[in-house]
């Protein structure tokens, strides 16, 4: 039986929020969209300048994640034509690979009618990405605090988060694999205890919507920011400037190089405008939390594609 065309929309995300390294993530209202039609063979068309480098690759991450999911359930996928657009850039720290993985899992789930729960999707996605902090908010929407140890996954989901954000995106790309090379292999026990206490306070503050305290904890991160700051041009200066303009604070978005600034209600747009004027080498965009997570829209007719 030939399936009707459908589309998958997966949000971008910002991971870590400082000391929530490899655990905390927040979905953003920028989306990866995949329009799917059954076809006689696999074909992917990437639209937009940002994704051009992916055209021609035989097996992109969306197809790989879909095939991984199908294989996990001992099934074969029917070939499809995928048309892919993205509202956010690749390899800048906004969870582009996580969104592609989640899109692939949603693709297999829909094509094979697997009826996976969010938790099952979270486990599959974490096992592909190896850390859960981008894939889980991309599945659930909102803020997620997660644990993944290679076998099981646990998440606390906070759907409503009252904050506005600005992402500052430099021209350069920074692949997560390279950015992780700056991190130490070990932390001394006393440093690890201090680092995890800072993270505990971050999470408690986030759940209470106390962004001032959360931003203070972001500044005190010991897990990754001290090692990565050198990779992010003007990071400390930009943070200081944004705070002087009314932002709560900032964190490296995922593994960078983008920066995410957190601001009170109705402040982000004016700070975005002022920072854009002062730092023309960065692209600044106001973003908001996404609350829905990945969505599959089956009401699209093939003719609409
Ligand atoms: N937690 C990850 C990191 C997010 O900071 O390396 C990027 O994939």
PDB file of C-alpha atoms in Angstrom, residues 6-10 36 65-66 69 99-112 114 116-118 121 138-139 293-296:
ATOM      1  CA  UNK A   6       3.607  13.621   5.048  1.00  0.00           C
ATOM      2  CA  UNK A   7       5.951  16.144   6.646  1.00  0.00           C
ATOM      3  CA  UNK A   8       8.097  16.117   9.768  1.00  0.00           C
ATOM      4  CA  UNK A   9       9.048  19.260  11.714  1.00  0.00           C
ATOM      5  CA  UNK A  10      11.752  19.073  14.379  1.00  0.00           C
ATOM      6  CA  UNK A  36       8.289  12.781   2.543  1.00  0.00           C
ATOM      7  CA  UNK A  65      18.758   7.334  11.765  1.00  0.00           C
ATOM      8  CA  UNK A  66      15.647   6.011   9.987  1.00  0.00           C
ATOM      9  CA  UNK A  69      15.443   2.556  13.828  1.00  0.00           C
ATOM     10  CA  UNK A  99      17.191  17.401  14.704  1.00  0.00           C
ATOM     11  CA  UNK A 100      18.253  15.262  11.729  1.00  0.00           C
ATOM     12  CA  UNK A 101      18.441  12.161  13.959  1.00  0.00           C
ATOM     13  CA  UNK A 102      14.999  12.857  15.448  1.00  0.00           C
ATOM     14  CA  UNK A 103      13.589  13.455  11.943  1.00  0.00           C
ATOM     15  CA  UNK A 104      14.971  10.053  10.881  1.00  0.00           C
ATOM     16  CA  UNK A 105      13.375   8.316  13.870  1.00  0.00           C
ATOM     17  CA  UNK A 106      10.033  10.036  13.138  1.00  0.00           C
ATOM     18  CA  UNK A 107      10.391   8.981   9.500  1.00  0.00           C
ATOM     19  CA  UNK A 108      10.810   5.303  10.409  1.00  0.00           C
ATOM     20  CA  UNK A 109       8.100   5.539  13.069  1.00  0.00           C
ATOM     21  CA  UNK A 110       5.607   6.870  10.517  1.00  0.00           C
ATOM     22  CA  UNK A 111       6.576   4.675   7.551  1.00  0.00           C
ATOM     23  CA  UNK A 112       6.551   1.483   9.619  1.00  0.00           C
ATOM     24  CA  UNK A 114       5.885   1.650  14.986  1.00  0.00           C
ATOM     25  CA  UNK A 116       6.935   4.615  19.461  1.00  0.00           C
ATOM     26  CA  UNK A 117       6.490   6.506  22.737  1.00  0.00           C
ATOM     27  CA  UNK A 118       8.540   9.667  23.349  1.00  0.00           C
ATOM     28  CA  UNK A 121      12.346   7.708  20.664  1.00  0.00           C
ATOM     29  CA  UNK A 138      13.892  18.101  19.977  1.00  0.00           C
ATOM     30  CA  UNK A 139      11.482  15.214  20.707  1.00  0.00           C
ATOM     31  CA  UNK A 293       8.802  19.145  20.014  1.00  0.00           C
ATOM     32  CA  UNK A 294       8.827  17.016  16.857  1.00  0.00           C
ATOM     33  CA  UNK A 295       5.547  16.982  14.929  1.00  0.00           C
ATOM     34  CA  UNK A 296       4.452  14.766  12.024  1.00  0.00           C
TER      35      UNK A 296
END
